[in-house]
Short mmCIF file of C-alpha atoms in Angstrom, two decimals:
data_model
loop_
_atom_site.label_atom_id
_atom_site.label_comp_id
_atom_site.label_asym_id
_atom_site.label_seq_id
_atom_site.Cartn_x
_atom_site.Cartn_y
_atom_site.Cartn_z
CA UNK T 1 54.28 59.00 53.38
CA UNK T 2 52.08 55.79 52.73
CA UNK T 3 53.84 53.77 55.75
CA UNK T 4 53.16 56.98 57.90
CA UNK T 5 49.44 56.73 56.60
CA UNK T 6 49.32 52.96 57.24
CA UNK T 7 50.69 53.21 60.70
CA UNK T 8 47.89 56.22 61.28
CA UNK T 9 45.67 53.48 59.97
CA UNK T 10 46.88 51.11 62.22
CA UNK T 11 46.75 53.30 65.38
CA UNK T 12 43.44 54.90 64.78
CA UNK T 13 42.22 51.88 64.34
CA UNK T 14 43.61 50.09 68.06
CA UNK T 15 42.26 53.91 69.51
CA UNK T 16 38.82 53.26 68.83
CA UNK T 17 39.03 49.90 69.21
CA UNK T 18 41.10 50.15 72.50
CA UNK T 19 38.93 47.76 75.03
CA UNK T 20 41.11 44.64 74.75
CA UNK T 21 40.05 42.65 78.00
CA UNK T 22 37.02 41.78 76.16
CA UNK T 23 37.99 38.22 76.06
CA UNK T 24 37.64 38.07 79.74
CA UNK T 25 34.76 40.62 80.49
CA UNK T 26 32.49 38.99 77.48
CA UNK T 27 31.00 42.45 76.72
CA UNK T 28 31.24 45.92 75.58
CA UNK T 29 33.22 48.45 77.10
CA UNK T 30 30.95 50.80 78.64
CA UNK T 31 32.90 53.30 80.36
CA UNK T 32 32.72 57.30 79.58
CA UNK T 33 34.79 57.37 76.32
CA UNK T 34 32.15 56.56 74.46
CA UNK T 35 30.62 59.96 74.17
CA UNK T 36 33.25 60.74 71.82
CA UNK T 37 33.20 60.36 68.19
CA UNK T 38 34.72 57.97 66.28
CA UNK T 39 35.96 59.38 63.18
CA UNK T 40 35.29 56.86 60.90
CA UNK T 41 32.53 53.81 60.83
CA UNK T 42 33.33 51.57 63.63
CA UNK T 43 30.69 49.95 65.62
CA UNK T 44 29.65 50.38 68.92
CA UNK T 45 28.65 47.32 69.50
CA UNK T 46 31.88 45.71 69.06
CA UNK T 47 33.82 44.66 72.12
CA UNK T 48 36.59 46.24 71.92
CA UNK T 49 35.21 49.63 71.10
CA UNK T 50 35.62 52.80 72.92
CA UNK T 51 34.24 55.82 70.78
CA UNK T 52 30.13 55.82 69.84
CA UNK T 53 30.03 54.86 65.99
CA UNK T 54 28.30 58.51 64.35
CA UNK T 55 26.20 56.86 61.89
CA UNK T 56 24.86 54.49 64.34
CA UNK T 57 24.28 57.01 67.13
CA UNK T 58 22.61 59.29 64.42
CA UNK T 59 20.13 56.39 63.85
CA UNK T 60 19.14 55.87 67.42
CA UNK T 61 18.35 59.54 67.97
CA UNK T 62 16.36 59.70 64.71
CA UNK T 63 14.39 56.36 65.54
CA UNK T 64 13.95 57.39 68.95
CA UNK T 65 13.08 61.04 68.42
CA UNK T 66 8.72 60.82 68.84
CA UNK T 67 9.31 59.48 72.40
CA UNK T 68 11.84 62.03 73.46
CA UNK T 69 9.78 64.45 72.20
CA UNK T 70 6.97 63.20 74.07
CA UNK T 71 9.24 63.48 77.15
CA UNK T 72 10.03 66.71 76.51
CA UNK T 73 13.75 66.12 75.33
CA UNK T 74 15.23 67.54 72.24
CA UNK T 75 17.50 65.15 71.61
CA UNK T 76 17.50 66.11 67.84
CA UNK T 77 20.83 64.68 66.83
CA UNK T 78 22.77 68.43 67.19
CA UNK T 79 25.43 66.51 69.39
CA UNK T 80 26.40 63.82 66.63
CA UNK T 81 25.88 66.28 63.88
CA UNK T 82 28.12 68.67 64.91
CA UNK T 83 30.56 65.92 65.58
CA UNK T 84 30.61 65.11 62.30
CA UNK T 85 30.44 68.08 60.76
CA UNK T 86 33.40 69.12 62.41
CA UNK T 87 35.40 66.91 61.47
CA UNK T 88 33.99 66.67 57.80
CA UNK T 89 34.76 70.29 57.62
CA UNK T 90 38.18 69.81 58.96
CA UNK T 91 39.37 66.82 56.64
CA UNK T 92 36.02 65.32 54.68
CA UNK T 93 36.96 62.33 53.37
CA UNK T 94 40.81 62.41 54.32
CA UNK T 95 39.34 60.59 57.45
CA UNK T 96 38.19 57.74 55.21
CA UNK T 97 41.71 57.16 54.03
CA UNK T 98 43.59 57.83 57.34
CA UNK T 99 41.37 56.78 59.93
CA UNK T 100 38.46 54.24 58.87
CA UNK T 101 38.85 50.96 60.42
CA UNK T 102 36.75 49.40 57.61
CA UNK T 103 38.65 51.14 55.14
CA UNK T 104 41.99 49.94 56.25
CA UNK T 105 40.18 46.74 56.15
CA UNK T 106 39.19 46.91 52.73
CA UNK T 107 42.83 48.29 51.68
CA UNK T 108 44.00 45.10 53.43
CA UNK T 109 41.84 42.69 51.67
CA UNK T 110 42.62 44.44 48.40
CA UNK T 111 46.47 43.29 48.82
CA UNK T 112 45.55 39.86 48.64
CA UNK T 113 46.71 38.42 45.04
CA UNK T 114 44.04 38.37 42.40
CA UNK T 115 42.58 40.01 38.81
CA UNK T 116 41.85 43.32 40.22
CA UNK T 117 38.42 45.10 38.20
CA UNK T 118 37.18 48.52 38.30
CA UNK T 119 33.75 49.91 39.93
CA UNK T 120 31.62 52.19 37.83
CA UNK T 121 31.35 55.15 38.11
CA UNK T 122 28.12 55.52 38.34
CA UNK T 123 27.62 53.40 41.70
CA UNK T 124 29.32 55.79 43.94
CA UNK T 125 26.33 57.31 43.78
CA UNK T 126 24.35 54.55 45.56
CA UNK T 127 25.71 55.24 49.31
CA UNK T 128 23.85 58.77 48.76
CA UNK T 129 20.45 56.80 48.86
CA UNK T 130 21.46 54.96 51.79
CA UNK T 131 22.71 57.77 53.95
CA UNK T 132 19.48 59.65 52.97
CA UNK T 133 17.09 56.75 53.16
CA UNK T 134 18.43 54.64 55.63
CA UNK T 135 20.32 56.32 57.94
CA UNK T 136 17.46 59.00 58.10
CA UNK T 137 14.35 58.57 56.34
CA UNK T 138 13.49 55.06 57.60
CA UNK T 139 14.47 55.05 61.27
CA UNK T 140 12.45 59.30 61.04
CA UNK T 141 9.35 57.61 59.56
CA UNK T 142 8.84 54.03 59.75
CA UNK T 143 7.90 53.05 64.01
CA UNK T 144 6.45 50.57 66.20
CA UNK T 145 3.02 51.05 68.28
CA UNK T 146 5.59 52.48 71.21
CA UNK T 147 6.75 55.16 68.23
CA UNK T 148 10.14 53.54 67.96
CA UNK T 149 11.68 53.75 65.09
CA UNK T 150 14.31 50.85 63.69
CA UNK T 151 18.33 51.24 62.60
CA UNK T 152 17.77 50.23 59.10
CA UNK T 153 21.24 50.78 58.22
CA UNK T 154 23.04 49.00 61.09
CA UNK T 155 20.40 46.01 61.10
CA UNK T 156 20.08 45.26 57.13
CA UNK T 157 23.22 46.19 56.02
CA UNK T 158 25.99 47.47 57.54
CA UNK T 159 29.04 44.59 57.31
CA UNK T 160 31.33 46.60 59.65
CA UNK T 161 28.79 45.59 62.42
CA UNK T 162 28.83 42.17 61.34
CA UNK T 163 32.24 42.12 61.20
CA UNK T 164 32.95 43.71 64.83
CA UNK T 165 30.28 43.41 66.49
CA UNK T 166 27.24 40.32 65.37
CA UNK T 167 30.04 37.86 65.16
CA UNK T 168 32.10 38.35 68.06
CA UNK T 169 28.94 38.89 70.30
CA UNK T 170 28.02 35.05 69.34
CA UNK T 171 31.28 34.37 69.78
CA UNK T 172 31.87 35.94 73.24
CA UNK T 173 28.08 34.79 74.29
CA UNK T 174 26.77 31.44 73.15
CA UNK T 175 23.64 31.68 74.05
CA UNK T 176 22.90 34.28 71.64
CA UNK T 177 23.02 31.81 68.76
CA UNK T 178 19.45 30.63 69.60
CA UNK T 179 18.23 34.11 68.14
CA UNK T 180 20.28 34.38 64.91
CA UNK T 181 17.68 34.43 61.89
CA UNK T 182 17.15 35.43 58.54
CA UNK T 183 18.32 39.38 59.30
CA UNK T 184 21.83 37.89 60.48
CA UNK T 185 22.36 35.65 57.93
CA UNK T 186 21.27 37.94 55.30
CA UNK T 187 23.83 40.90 57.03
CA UNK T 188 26.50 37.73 56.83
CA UNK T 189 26.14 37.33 53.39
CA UNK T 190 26.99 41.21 52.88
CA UNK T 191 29.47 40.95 54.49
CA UNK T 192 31.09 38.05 52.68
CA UNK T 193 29.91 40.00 49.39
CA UNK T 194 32.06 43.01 50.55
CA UNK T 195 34.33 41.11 51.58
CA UNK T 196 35.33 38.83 48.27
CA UNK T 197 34.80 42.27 46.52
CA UNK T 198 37.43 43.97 48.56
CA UNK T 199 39.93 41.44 47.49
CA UNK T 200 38.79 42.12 43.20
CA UNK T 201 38.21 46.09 43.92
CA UNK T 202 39.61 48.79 45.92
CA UNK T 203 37.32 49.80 48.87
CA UNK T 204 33.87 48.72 47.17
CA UNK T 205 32.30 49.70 50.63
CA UNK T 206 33.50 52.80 50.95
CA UNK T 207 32.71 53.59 46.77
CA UNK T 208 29.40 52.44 47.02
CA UNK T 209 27.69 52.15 50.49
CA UNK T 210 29.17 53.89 53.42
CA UNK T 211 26.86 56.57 54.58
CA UNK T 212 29.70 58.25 56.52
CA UNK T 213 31.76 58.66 53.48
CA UNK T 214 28.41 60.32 51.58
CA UNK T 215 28.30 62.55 54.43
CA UNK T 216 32.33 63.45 54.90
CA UNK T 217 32.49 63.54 50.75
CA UNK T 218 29.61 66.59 51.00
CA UNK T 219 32.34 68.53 52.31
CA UNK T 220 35.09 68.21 49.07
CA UNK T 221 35.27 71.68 48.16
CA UNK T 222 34.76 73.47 51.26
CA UNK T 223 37.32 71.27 53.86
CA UNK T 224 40.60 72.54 55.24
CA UNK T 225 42.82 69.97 54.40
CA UNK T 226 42.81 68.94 50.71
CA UNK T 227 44.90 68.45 47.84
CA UNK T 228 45.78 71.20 45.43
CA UNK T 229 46.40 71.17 41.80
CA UNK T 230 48.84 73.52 39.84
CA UNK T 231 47.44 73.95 36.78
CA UNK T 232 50.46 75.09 35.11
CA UNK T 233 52.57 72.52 36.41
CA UNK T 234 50.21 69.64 34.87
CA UNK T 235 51.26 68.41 32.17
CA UNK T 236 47.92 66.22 31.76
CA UNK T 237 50.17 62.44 31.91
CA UNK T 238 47.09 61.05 33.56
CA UNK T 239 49.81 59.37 35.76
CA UNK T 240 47.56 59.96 39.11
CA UNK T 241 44.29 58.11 37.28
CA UNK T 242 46.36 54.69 37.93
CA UNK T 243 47.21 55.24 41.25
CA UNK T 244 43.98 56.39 42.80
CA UNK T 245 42.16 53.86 45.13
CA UNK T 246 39.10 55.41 44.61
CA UNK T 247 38.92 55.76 40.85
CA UNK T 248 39.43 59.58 40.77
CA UNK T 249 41.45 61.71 37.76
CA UNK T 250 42.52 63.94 39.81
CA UNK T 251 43.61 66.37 36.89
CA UNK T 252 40.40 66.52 35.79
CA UNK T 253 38.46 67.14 38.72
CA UNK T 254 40.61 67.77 42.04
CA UNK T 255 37.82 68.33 43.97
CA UNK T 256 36.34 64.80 43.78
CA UNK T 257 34.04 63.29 46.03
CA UNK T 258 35.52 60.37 45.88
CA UNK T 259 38.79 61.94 46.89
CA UNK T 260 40.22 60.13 50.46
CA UNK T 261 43.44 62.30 50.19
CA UNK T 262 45.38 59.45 50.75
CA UNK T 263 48.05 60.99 48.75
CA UNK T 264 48.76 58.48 45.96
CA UNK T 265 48.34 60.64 43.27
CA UNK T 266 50.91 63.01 45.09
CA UNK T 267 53.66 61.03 46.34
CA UNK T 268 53.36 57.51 43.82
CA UNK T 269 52.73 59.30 40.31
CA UNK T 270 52.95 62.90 39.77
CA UNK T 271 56.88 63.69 38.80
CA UNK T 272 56.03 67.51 38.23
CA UNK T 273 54.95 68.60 41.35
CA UNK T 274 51.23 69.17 40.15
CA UNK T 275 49.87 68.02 43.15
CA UNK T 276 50.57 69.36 46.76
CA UNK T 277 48.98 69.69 50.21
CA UNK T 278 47.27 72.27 51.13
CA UNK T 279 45.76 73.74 54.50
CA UNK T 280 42.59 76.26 53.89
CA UNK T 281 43.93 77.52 50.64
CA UNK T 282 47.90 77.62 52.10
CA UNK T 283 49.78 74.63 50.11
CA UNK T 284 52.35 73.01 51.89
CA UNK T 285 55.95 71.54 50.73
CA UNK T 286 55.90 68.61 48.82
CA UNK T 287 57.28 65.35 50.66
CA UNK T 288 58.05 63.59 47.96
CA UNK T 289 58.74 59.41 48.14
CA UNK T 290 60.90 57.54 45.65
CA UNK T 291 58.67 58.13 42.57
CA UNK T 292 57.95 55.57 40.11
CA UNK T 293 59.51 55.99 36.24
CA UNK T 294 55.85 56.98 33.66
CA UNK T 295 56.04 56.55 30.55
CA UNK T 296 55.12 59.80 28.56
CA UNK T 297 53.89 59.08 25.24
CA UNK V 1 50.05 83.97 43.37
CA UNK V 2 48.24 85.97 45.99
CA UNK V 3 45.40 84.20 45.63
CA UNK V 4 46.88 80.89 45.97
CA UNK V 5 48.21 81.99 49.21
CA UNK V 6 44.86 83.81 50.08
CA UNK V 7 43.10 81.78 53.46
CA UNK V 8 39.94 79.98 52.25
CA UNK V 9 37.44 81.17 54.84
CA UNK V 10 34.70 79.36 54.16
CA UNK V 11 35.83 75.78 55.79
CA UNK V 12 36.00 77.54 58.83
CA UNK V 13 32.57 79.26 58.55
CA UNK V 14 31.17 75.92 58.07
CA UNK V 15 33.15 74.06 60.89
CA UNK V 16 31.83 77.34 63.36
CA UNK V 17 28.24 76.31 62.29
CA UNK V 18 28.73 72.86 62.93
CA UNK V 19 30.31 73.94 65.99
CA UNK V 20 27.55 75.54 67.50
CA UNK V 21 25.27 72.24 66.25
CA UNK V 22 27.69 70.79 68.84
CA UNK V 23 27.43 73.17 71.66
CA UNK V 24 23.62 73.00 71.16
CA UNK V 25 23.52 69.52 71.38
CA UNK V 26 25.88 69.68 74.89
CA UNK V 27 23.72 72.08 75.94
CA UNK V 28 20.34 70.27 75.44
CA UNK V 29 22.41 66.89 77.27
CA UNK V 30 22.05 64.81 74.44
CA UNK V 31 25.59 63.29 74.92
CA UNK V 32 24.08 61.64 78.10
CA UNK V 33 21.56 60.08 75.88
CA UNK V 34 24.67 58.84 73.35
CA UNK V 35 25.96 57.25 75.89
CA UNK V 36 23.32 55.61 77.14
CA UNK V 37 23.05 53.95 74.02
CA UNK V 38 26.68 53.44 73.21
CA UNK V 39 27.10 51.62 76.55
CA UNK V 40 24.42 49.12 75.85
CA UNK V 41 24.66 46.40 72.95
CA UNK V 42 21.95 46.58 70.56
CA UNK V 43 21.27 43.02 69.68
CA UNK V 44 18.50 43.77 67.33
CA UNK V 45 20.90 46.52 65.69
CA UNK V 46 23.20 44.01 64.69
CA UNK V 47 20.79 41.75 63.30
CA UNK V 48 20.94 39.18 66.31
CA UNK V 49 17.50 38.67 67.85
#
C-alpha cells in the first residue's frame, strides 16, 4: 500500500504540475485548467503548474475584495471555498498524505540519512494562527490607498512558492534578479529552514505551518474517508505511535488532526487488525503488507 | 455491530453545504476572476519585486 501511495504521490504531483515546456516558453502556463483546484499547496506561480493553488487564490480574493465590491462583484471567495471544502469533507487531511506536492517533498527530504528528532506537540498548533491571520485576517484588513490588500502568506512565508515558483522565475527570467530584496531572501531562508528540518523531522511544514492542512485537518471527525479503530481488537501495543509521520497515537485519539491517513499505523504496525479503512462509517477489508515483528512486553 | 455499519451522514451534509458555496461562487463568475489571477505571475506574491 505505501508504493501505491508513493506512486499517487508521484502522479498527483506531475498532474498539477503538468506544464513541462516551460523551459522553452519561459513562463506560466496560462491556459483554462487553472480554474481547477489543486488539492494540495502547490503554487500557481510555478511554471509548470496547471491547477490555481487554493490558499493562494483564497488570498487574492480576500485582498482584493473592497474593490470588487466597489465594482459591484461578489467575488467573496464561495468558488475556492467550496473547492476546498469539498474535498476536505471528502478526505481532510488524507489529501496531505496522498496528494501534497510539498508533502511528498518533505517525505523525500526526510529519507535522507541523519539523527531524526521529534516536533512538539504543542507547535501543530501554530499553522492555526497562520491560516487565520495570514491567509485571512491580513490580506481582509491591512490595504493600500487603491484598497488592495497584500498575500501575506504567499509573500512572507510560504517556501513551496519559493521553491516552485521565486526561484525558477529568476531562473527562467534574468532580468528579474535586479528586484530580489530583503522579502526574497528572507522567504529563501525559510525555505532552507524547512528544508534542513525536513531532513531531522517528518513533514515540519505540514506539522507546523501549512494553512491548507489547518483547514483540511478541521474536517477529522466529520470526513468520509478515515481510519477506524476497533476498540476491542486493540490491544493498546502502542505499535502505531512509532510509525506515524505525523506524531499521532492513534489508539488514543483516532480522530487526530494531525492524522494524513497515510496508512502507516494500518499496514506497518498494527498485527491485530485494530485499524481499518473506512468509507462514511462502512470499514473496508484490511490490505494488509508484510508486517513488521513488535515486541510485546 | 449495526452501528458500525450504520452510514455517517453528516460528511455528506457538510460536503452538500460546501457544495452549494461552490455553485454560488459559479454562479456569481468568480472562477473567471481565479483565473484571471492564476494565469498571471504574481511577482510581488512570491517575494520578487
Amino acid at each position: 500500500m505505501e508504493s501505491v501511495r508513493k506512486w499517487f504521490q508521484v502522479i498527483t504531483a506531475m498532474l498539477v504540475n503538468g506544464n513541462w515546456l516551460f523551459p522553452f516558453t519561459k513562463t506560466i502556463y496560462q491556459g483554462p485548467l487553472k480554474v481547477i483546484c489543486s488539492p494540495g499547496l502547490n503554487c500557481y506561480s510555478c511554471p509548470a503548474a496547471t491547477t490555481y493553488c487554493p490558499i493562494g487564490s483564497l488570498q487574492n480574493l480576500f485582498a482584493g475584495i473592497r474593490v470588487t465590491l466597489d465594482n459591484g462583484q461578489y467575488f467573496l471567495g464561495a468558488y475556492v471555498l467550496g473547492s476546498i471544502g469539498v474535498l476536505g469533507g471528502a478526505f481532510g487531511r488524507l489529501i496531505c498524505g496522498w496528494a501534497c506536492p510539498f508533502g511528498f517533498f518533505q517525505e523525500l527530504l526526510h529519507k535522507i540519512p541523519s539523527k531524526k528528532y521529534k516536533i512538539p506537540q504543542k507547535m501543530n498548533y501554530i499553522k492555526y494562527f497562520f491560516l487565520a491571520v495570514f491567509v485571512v485576517i491580513l490580506p481582509l484588513l491591512i490595504v493600500d490607498k487603491f484598497g488592495f490588500g497584500t498575500l501575506w502568506f504567499c509573500k512572507y512565508i510560504c517556501p513551496a512558492g519559493t521553491l516552485e515558483a521565486g526561484i525558477p522565475m529568476i531562473m527562467l527570467q534574468p532580468e528579474l534578479r535586479a528586484n530580489l530584496g530583503l522579502v526574497f531572501y528572507n522567504k529563501l531562508t525559510i525555505m532552507i529552514f524547512f528544508i534542513f528540518w525536513s531532513v531531522i523531522a517528518s513533514r515540519p511544514f505540514c506539522r507546523t505551518t501549512c494553512p491548507l492542512g489547518a483547514f483540511y485537518s478541521l474536517f477529522s471527525r466529520f470526513k468520509v474517508v478515515r481510519l477506524h479503530l476497533n476498540e476491542e481488537n486493540c490491544t493498546k501495543c502502542e505499535a502505531c505511535h512509532n510509525v506515524c509521520p505525523m506524531g499521532v497515537k492513534f489508539n488514543e485519539s483516532p480522530d487526530d488532526l494531525e492524522c494524513i491517513s497515510c496508512l502507516a499505523c494500518m499496514n506497518k504496525a498494527c498485527n491485530y487488525d485494530a485499524i481499518s479503512m473506512e468509507i462514511a462509517g462502512i470499514p473496508l477489508e484490511t490490505i494488509k503488507e508484510k508486517k513488521v515483528s513488535i515486541p510485546i512486553t | 455491530m449495526n452501528k458500525k455499519n450504520k452510514i455517517k451522514k453528516v460528511p455528506f451534509i457538510i460536503i452538500s453545504g460546501f457544495l452549494i458555496l461552490f455553485l454560488i461562487g459559479i454562479a456569481l463568475g468568480e472562477p473567471s476572476r481565479v483565473l484571471d489571477q492564476a494565469k498571471q505571475v504574481c511577482l510581488s506574491c512570491i517575494g520578487i519585486g
